[in-house]
PDB file of C-alpha atoms in Angstrom:
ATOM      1  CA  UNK Y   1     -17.404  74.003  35.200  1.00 36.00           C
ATOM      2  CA  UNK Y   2     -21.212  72.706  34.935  1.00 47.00           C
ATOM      3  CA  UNK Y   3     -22.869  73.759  31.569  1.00 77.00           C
ATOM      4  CA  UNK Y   4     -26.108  73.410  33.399  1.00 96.00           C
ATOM      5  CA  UNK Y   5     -29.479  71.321  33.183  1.00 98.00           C
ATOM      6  CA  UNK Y   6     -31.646  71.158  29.830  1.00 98.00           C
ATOM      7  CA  UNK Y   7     -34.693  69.700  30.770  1.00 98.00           C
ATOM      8  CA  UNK Y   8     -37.492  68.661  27.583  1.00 98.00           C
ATOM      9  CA  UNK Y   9     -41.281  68.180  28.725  1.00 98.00           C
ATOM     10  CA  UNK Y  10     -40.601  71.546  31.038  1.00 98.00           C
ATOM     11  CA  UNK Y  11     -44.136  72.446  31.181  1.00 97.00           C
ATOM     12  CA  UNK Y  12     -45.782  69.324  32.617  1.00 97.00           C
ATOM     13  CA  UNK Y  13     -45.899  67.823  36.018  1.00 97.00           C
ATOM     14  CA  UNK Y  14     -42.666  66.211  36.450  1.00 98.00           C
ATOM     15  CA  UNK Y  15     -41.186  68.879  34.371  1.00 98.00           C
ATOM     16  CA  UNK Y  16     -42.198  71.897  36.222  1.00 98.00           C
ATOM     17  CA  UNK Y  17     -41.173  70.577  39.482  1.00 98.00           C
ATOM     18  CA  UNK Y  18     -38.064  69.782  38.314  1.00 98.00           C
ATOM     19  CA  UNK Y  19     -37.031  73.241  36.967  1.00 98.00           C
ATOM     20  CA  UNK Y  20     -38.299  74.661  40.167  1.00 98.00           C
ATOM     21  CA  UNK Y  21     -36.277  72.807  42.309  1.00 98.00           C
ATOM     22  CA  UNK Y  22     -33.116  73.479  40.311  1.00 98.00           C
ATOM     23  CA  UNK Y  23     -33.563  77.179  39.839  1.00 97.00           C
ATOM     24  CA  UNK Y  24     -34.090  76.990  43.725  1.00 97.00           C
ATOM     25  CA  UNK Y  25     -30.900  75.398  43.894  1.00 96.00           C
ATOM     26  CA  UNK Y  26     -29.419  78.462  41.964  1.00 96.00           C
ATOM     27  CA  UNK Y  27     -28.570  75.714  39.296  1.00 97.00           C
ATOM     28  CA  UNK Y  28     -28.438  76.980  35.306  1.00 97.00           C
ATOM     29  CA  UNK Y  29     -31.123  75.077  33.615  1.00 98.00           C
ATOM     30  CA  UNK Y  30     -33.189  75.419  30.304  1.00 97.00           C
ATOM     31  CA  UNK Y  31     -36.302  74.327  30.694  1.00 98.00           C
ATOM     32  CA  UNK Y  32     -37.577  73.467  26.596  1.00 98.00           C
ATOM     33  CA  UNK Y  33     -41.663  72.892  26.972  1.00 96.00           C
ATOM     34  CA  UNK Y  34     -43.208  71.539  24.114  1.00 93.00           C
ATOM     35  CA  UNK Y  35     -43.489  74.454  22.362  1.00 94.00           C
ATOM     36  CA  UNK Y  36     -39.968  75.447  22.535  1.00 96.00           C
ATOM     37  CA  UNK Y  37     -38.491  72.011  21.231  1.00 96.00           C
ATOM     38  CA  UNK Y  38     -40.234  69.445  18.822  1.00 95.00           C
ATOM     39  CA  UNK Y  39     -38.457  66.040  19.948  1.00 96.00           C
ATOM     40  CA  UNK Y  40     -39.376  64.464  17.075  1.00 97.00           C
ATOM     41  CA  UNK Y  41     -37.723  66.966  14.802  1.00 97.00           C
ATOM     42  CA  UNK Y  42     -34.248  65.694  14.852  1.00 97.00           C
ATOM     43  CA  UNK Y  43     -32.543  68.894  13.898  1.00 97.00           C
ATOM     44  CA  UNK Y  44     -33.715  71.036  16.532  1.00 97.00           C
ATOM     45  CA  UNK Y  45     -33.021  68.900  19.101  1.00 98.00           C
ATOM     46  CA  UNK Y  46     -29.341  68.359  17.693  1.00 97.00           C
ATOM     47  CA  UNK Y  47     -29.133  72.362  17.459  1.00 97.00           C
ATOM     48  CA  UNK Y  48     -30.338  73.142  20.918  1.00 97.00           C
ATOM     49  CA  UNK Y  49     -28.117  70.700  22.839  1.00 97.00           C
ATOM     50  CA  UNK Y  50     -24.992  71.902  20.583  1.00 96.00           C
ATOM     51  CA  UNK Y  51     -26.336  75.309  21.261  1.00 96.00           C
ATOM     52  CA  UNK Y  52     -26.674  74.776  24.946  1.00 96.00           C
ATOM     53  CA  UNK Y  53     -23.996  72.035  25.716  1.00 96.00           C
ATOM     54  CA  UNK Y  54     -25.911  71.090  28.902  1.00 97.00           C
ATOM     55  CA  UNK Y  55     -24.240  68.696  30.831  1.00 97.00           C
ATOM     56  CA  UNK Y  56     -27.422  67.131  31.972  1.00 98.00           C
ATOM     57  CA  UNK Y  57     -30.162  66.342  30.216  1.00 98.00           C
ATOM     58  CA  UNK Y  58     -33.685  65.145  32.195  1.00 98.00           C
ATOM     59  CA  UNK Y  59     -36.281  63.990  29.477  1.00 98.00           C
ATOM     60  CA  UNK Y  60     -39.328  64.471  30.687  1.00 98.00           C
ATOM     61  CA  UNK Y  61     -41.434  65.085  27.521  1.00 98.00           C
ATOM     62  CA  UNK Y  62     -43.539  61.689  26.492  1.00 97.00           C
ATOM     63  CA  UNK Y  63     -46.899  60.665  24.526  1.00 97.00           C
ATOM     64  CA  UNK Y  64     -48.466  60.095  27.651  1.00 96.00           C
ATOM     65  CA  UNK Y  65     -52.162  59.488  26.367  1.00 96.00           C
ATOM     66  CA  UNK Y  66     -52.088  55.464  27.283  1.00 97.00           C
ATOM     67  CA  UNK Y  67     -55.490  54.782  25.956  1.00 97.00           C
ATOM     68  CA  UNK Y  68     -55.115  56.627  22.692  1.00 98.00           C
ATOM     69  CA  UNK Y  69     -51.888  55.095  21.959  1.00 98.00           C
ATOM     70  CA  UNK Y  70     -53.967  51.749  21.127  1.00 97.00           C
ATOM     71  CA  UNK Y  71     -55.233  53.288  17.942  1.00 97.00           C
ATOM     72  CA  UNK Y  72     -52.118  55.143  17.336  1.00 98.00           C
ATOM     73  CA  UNK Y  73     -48.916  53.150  18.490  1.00 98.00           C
ATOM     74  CA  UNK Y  74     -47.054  54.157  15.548  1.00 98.00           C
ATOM     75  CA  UNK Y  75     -47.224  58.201  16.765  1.00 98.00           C
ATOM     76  CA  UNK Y  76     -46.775  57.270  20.493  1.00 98.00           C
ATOM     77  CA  UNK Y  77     -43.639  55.273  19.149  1.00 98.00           C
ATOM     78  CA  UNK Y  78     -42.291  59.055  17.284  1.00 98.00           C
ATOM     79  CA  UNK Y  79     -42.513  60.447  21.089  1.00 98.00           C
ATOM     80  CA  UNK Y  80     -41.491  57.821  23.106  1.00 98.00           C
ATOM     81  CA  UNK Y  81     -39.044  55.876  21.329  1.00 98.00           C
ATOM     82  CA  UNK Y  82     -37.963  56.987  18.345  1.00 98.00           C
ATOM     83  CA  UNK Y  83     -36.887  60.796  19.353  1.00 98.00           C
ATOM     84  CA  UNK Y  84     -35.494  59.315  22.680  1.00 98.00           C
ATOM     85  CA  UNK Y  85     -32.669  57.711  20.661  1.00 98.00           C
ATOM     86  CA  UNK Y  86     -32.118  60.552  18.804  1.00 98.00           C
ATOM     87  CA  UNK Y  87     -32.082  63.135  22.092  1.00 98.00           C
ATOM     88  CA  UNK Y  88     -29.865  60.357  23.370  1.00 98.00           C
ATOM     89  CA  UNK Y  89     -27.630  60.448  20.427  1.00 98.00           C
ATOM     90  CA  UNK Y  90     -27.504  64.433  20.726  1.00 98.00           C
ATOM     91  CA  UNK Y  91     -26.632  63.950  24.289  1.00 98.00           C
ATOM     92  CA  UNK Y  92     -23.836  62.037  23.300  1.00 98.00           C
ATOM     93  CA  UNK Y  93     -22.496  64.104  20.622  1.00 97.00           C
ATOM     94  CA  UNK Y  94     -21.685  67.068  22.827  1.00 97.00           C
ATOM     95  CA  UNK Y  95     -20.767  64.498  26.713  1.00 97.00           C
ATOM     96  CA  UNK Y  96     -24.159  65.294  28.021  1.00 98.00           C
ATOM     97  CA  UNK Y  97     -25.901  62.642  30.646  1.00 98.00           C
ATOM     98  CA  UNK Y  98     -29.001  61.825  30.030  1.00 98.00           C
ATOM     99  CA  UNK Y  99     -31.678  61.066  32.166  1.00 98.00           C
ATOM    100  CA  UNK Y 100     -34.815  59.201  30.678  1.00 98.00           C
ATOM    101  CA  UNK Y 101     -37.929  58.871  32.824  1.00 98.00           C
ATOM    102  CA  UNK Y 102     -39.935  55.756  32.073  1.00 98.00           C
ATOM    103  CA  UNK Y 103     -42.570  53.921  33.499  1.00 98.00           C
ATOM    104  CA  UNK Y 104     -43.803  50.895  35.451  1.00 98.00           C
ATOM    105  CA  UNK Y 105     -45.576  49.770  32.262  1.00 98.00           C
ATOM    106  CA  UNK Y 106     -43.147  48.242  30.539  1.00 98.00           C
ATOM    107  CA  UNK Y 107     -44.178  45.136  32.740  1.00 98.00           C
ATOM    108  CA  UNK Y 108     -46.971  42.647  32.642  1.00 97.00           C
ATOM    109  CA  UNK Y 109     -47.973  43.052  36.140  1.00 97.00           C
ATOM    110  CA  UNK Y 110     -48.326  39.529  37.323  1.00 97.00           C
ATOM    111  CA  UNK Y 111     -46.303  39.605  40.043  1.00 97.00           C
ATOM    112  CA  UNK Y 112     -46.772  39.318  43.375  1.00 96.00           C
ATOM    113  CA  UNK Y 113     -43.664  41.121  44.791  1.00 97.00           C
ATOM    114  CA  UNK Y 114     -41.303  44.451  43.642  1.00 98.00           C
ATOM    115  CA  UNK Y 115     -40.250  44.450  40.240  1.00 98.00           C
ATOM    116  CA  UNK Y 116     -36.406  44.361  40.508  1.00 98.00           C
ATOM    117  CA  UNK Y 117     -34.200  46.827  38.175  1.00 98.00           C
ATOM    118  CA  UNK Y 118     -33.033  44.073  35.728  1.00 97.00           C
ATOM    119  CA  UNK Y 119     -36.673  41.608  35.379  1.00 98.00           C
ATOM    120  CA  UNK Y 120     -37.656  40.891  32.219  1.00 98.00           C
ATOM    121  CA  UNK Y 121     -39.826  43.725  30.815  1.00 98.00           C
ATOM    122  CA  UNK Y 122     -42.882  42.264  28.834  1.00 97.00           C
ATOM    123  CA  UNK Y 123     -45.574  45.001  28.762  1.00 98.00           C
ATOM    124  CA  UNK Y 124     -48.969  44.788  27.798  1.00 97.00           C
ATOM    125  CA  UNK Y 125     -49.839  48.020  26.274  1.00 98.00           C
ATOM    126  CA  UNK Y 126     -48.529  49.903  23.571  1.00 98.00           C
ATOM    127  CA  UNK Y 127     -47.911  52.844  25.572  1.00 98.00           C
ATOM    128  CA  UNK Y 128     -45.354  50.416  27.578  1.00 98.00           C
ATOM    129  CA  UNK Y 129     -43.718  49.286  24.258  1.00 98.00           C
ATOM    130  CA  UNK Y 130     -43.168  52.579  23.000  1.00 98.00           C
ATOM    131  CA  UNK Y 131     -41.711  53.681  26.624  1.00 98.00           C
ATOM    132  CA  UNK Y 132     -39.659  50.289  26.133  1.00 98.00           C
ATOM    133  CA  UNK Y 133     -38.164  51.495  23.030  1.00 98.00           C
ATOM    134  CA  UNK Y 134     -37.022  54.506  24.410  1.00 98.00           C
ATOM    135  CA  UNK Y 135     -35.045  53.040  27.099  1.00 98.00           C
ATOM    136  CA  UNK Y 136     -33.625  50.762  24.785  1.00 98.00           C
ATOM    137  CA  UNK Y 137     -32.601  53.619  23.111  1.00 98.00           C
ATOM    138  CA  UNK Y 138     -31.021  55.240  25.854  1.00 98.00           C
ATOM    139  CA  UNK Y 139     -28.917  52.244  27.028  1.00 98.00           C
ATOM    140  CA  UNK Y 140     -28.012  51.166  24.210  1.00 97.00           C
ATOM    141  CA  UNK Y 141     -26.575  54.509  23.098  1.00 97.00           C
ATOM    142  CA  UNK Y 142     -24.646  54.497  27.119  1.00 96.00           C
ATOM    143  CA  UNK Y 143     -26.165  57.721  27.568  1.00 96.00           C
ATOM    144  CA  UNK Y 144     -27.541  57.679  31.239  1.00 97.00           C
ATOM    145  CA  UNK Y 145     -29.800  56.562  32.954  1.00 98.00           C
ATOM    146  CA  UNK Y 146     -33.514  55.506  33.227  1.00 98.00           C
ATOM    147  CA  UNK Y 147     -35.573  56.819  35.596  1.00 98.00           C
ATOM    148  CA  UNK Y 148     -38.697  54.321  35.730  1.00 98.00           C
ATOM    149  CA  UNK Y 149     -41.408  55.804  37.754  1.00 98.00           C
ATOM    150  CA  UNK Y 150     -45.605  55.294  38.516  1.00 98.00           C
ATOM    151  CA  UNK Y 151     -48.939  56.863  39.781  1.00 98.00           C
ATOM    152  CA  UNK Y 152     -47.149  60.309  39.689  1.00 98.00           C
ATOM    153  CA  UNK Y 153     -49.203  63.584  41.927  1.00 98.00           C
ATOM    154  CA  UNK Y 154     -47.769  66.526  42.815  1.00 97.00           C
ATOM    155  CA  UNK Y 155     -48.512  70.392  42.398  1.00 95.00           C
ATOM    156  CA  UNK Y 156     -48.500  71.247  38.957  1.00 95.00           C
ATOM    157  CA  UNK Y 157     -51.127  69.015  36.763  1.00 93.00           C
ATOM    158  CA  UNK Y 158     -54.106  67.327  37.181  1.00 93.00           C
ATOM    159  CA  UNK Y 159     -53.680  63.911  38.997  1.00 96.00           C
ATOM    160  CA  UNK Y 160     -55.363  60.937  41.116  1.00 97.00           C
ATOM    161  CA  UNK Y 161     -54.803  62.674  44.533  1.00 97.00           C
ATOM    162  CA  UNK Y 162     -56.630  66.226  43.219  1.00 95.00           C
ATOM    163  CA  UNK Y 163     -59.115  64.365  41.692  1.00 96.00           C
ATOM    164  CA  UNK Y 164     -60.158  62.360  44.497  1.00 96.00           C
ATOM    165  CA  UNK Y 165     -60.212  65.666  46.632  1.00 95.00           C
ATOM    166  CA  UNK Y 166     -62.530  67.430  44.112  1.00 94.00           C
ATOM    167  CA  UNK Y 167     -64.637  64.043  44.374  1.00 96.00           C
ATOM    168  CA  UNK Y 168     -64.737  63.777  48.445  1.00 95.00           C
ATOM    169  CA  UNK Y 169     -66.402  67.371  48.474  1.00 93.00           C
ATOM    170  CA  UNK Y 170     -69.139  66.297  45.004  1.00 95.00           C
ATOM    171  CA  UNK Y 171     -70.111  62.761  46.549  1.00 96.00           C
ATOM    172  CA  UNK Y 172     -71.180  60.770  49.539  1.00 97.00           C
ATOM    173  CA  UNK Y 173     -69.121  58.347  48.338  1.00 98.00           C
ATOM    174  CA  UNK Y 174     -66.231  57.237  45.558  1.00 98.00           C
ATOM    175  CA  UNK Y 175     -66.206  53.950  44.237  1.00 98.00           C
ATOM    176  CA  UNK Y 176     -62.327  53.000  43.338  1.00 98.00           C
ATOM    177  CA  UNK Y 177     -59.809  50.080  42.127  1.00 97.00           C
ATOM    178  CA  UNK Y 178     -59.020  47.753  44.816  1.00 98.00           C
ATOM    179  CA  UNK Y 179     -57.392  45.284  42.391  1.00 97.00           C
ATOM    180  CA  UNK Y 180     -54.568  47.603  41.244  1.00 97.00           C
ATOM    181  CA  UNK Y 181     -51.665  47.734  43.144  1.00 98.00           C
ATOM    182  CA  UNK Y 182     -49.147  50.470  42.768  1.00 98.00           C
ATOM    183  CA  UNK Y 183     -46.397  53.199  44.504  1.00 98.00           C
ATOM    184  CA  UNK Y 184     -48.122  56.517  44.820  1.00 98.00           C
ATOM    185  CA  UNK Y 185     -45.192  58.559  43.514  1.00 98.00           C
ATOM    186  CA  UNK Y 186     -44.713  62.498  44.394  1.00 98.00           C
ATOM    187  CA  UNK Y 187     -43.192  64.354  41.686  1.00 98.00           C
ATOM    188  CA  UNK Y 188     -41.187  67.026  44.200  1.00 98.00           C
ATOM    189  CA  UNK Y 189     -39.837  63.745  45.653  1.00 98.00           C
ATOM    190  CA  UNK Y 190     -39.230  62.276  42.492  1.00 98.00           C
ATOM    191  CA  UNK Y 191     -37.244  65.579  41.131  1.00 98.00           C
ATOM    192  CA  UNK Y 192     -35.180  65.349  44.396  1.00 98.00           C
ATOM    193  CA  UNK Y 193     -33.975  61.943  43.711  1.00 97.00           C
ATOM    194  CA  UNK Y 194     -33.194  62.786  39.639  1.00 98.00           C
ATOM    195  CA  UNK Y 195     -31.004  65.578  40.591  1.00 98.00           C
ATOM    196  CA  UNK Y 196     -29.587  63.533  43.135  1.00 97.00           C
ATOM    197  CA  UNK Y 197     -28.606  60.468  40.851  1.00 97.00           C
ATOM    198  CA  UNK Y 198     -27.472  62.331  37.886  1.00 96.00           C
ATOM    199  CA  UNK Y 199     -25.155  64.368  39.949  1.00 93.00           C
ATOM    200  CA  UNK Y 200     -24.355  61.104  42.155  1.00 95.00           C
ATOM    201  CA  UNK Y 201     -21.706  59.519  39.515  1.00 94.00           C
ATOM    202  CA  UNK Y 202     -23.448  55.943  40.182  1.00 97.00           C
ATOM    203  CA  UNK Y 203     -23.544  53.769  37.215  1.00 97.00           C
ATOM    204  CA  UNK Y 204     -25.382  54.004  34.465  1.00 97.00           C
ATOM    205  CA  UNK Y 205     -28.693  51.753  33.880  1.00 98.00           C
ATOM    206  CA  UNK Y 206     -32.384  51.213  35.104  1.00 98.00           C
ATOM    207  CA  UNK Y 207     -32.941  52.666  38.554  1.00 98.00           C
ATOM    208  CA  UNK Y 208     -37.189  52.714  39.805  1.00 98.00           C
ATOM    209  CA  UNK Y 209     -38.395  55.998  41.043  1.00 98.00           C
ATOM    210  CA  UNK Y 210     -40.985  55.645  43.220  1.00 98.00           C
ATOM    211  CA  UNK Y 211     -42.060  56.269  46.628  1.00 98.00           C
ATOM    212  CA  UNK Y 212     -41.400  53.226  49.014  1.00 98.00           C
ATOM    213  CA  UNK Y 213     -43.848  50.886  50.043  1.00 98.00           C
ATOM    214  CA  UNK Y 214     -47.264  49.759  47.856  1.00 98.00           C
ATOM    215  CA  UNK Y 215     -50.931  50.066  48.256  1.00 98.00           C
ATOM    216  CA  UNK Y 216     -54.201  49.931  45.795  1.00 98.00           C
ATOM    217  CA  UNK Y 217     -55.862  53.101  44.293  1.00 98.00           C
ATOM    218  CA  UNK Y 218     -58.897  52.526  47.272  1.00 98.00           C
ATOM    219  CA  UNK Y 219     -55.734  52.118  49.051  1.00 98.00           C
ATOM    220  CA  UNK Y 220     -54.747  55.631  48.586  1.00 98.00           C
ATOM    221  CA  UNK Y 221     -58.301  57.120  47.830  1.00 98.00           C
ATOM    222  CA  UNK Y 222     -58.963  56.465  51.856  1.00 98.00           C
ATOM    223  CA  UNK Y 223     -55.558  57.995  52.860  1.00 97.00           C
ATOM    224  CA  UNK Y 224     -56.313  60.611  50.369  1.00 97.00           C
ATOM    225  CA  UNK Y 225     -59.576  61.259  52.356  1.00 96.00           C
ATOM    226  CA  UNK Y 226     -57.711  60.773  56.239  1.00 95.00           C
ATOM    227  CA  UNK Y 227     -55.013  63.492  55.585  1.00 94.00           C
ATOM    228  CA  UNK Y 228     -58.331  65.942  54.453  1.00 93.00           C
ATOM    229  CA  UNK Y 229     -60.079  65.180  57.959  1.00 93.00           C
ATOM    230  CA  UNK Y 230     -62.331  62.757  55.984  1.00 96.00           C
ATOM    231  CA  UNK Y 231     -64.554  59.789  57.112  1.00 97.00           C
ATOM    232  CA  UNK Y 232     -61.991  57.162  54.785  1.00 98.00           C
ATOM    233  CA  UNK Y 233     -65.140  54.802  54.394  1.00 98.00           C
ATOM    234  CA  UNK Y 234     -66.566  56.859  52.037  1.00 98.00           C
ATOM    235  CA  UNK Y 235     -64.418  55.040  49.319  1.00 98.00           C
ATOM    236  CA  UNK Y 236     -65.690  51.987  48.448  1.00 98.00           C
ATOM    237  CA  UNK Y 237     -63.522  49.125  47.029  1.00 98.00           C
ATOM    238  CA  UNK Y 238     -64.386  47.996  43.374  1.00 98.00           C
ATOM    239  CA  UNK Y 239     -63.039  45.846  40.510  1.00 97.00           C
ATOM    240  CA  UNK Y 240     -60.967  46.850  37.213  1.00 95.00           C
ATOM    241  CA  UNK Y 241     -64.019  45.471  35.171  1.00 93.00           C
ATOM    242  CA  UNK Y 242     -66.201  48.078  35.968  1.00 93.00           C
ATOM    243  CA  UNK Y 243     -64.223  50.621  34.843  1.00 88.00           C
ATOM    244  CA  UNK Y 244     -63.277  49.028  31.198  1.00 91.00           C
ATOM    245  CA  UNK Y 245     -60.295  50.925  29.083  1.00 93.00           C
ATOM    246  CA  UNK Y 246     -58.674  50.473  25.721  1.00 95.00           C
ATOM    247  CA  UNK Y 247     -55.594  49.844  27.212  1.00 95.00           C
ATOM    248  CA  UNK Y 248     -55.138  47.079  29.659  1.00 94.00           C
ATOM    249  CA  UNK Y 249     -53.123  48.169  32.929  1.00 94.00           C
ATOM    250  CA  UNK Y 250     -50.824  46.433  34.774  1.00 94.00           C
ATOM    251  CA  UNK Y 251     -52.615  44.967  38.272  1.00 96.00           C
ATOM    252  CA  UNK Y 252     -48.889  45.022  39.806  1.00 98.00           C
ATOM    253  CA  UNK Y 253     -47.062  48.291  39.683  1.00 97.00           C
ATOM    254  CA  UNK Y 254     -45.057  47.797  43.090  1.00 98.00           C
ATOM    255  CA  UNK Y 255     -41.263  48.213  41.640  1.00 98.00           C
ATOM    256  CA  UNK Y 256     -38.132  47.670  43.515  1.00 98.00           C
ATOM    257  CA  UNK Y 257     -35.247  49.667  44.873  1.00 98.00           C
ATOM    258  CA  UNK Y 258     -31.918  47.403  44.939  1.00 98.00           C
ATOM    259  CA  UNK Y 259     -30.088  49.323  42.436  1.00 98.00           C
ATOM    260  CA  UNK Y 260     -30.295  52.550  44.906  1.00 97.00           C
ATOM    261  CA  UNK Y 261     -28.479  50.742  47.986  1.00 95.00           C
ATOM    262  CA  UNK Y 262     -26.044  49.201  45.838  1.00 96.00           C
ATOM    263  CA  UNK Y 263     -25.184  52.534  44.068  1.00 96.00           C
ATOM    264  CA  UNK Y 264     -24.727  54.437  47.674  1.00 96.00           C
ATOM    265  CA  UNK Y 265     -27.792  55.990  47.774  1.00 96.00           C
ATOM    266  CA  UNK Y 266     -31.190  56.346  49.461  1.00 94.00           C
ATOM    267  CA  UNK Y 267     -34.192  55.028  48.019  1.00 93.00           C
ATOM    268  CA  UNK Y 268     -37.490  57.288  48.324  1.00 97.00           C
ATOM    269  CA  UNK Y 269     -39.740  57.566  51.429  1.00 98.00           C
ATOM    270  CA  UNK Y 270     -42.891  55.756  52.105  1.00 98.00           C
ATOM    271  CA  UNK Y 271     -45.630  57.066  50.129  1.00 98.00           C
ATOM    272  CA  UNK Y 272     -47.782  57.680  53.183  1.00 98.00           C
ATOM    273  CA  UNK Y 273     -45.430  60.243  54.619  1.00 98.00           C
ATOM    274  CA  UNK Y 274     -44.766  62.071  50.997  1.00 98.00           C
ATOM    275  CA  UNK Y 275     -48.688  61.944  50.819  1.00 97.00           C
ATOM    276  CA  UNK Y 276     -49.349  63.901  54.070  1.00 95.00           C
ATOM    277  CA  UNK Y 277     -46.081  66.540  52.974  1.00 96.00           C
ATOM    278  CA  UNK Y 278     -47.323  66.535  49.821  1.00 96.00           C
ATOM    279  CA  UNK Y 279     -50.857  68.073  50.540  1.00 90.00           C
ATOM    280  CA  UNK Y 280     -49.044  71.253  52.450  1.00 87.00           C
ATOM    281  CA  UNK Y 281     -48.301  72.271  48.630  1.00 88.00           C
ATOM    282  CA  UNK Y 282     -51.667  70.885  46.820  1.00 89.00           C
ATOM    283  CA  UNK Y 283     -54.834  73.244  46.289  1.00 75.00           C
ATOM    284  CA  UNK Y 284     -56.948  70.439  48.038  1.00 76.00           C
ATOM    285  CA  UNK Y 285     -60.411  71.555  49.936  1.00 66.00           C
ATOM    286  CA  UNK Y 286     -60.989  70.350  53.370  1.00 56.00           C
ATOM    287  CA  UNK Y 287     -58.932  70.247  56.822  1.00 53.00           C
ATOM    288  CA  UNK Y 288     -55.577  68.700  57.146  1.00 53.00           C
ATOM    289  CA  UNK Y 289     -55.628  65.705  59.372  1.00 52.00           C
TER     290      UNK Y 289
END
């Protein structure tokens, strides 16, 4: 008999979706938000798993605050690495899968076509060694999977796609990235495909979670603005160096999908067609196209 879902980070994006899709499933699942379970206090999180004996654990908490973590690598690392291997040891200790959700940062971005499951990670930020270290963690311990994912939207915290909608009705026009190339990623769609792999039996390893296909952030900024009944040249194509950061981002975020075909399974839609579904469920002004 399933002991249920325990899923950590339960109050942000990906986390919220998640637990709404599984209680709509009529699964058992604890959602723990941040201020139900400290991952970097090793106790609790041993407690709650023993007390809960999920047999599925999602880990969606993370230090998520890329530019900051320049400054302060050593308490993204307590987040993002360090309490991963001990949530993956917990997971362990009472035969819980685990499900880690990483990101597209923990490459360089110099390439020119998909990131496959098993390149060479060499990222460029601390935020991507810190999100490195955790899925070290979590294969080394052979306690699930990881879930690497990018340029997540969806319903339930603030994101790209709701920003450039507040934008489109403020400005004549929105100057964004044209040298940044990515996989706009929905998080309902996302959440779909977790609950689908960890229930799937595939193996265990690195699987990339992102909506198929690839496009630049004035890519999606002009779609954004077509699916609201926009004029799409409104958006006007810039560089990276106007908009300096801290932390230096990847210019190739496209990752891809092999390790979904070969374990049986579907890979994600095109982002176009999760972009126009997703803006059914968004608070976004304007007229659907």
């Amino acid at each position: 008999m399933s002991r249920g879902w325990l899923v950590t980070g339960a109050g942000g994006m990906l986390g919220t979706e998640l637990t709404g899709l599984l209680r709509a499933r009529n699964a058992q699942v604890h959602p723990m938000a941040r201020g139900d379970l400290d991952l970097r206090d090793e106790s609790a999180v041993r407690d709650v798993l023993r007390e809960h004996r999920p047999t599925i654990v999602v880990n969606c908490a993370a230090w998520t605050a890329v530019d900051d973590a320049e400054t302060r690598e050593h308490d993204a690392l307590a987040v993002n690495g360090t309490a991963v291997a001990a949530l993956a040891a917990a997971c362990t200790e009472v035969g819980a899968t685990m499900v880690q959700v990483s990101t597209d940062y923990v490459f360089d971005g110099t390439a020119s076509e998909p990131y496959a499951e098993g390149t060479p990670t060499a990222p460029v930020n601390a935020y991507g060694r810190t999100k490195l270290a955790g899925e070290r963690a979590v294969l080394d311990a052979g306690a699930g999977y990881v879930v690497r994912t990018a340029w997540l939207y969806g319903e339930h915290g603030p994101n790209f796609v709701t920003t450039m909608a507040k934008l489109a009705a403020e400005r004549d026009t929105v100057d964004v990235v044209s040298d940044q190339h990515g996989q706009p990623t929905w998080t309902a769609d996302l959440a779909e495909r977790i609950i689908t792999l960890a229930g799937s039996g595939a193996p265990r390893g690195v699987y990339h979670g992102t909506n198929s296909g690839r496009t630049s952030w004035y890519g999606l900024a002009r779609e954004i603005f077509t699916v609201l009944g926009l004029e799409p040249d409104r958006v006007r194509p810039t560089t990276s160096e106007r908009f300096p950061r801290p932390a230096r981002r990847p210019a190739w975020s496209v990752l891809g999908h092999d390790a979904w075909a070969a374990a049986g399974l579907s890979p994600m839609r095109d982002w176009r067609d999760a972009l126009h579904a997703a803006c059914d469920f968004l608070d976004l002004p304007g007229e659907r196209a």
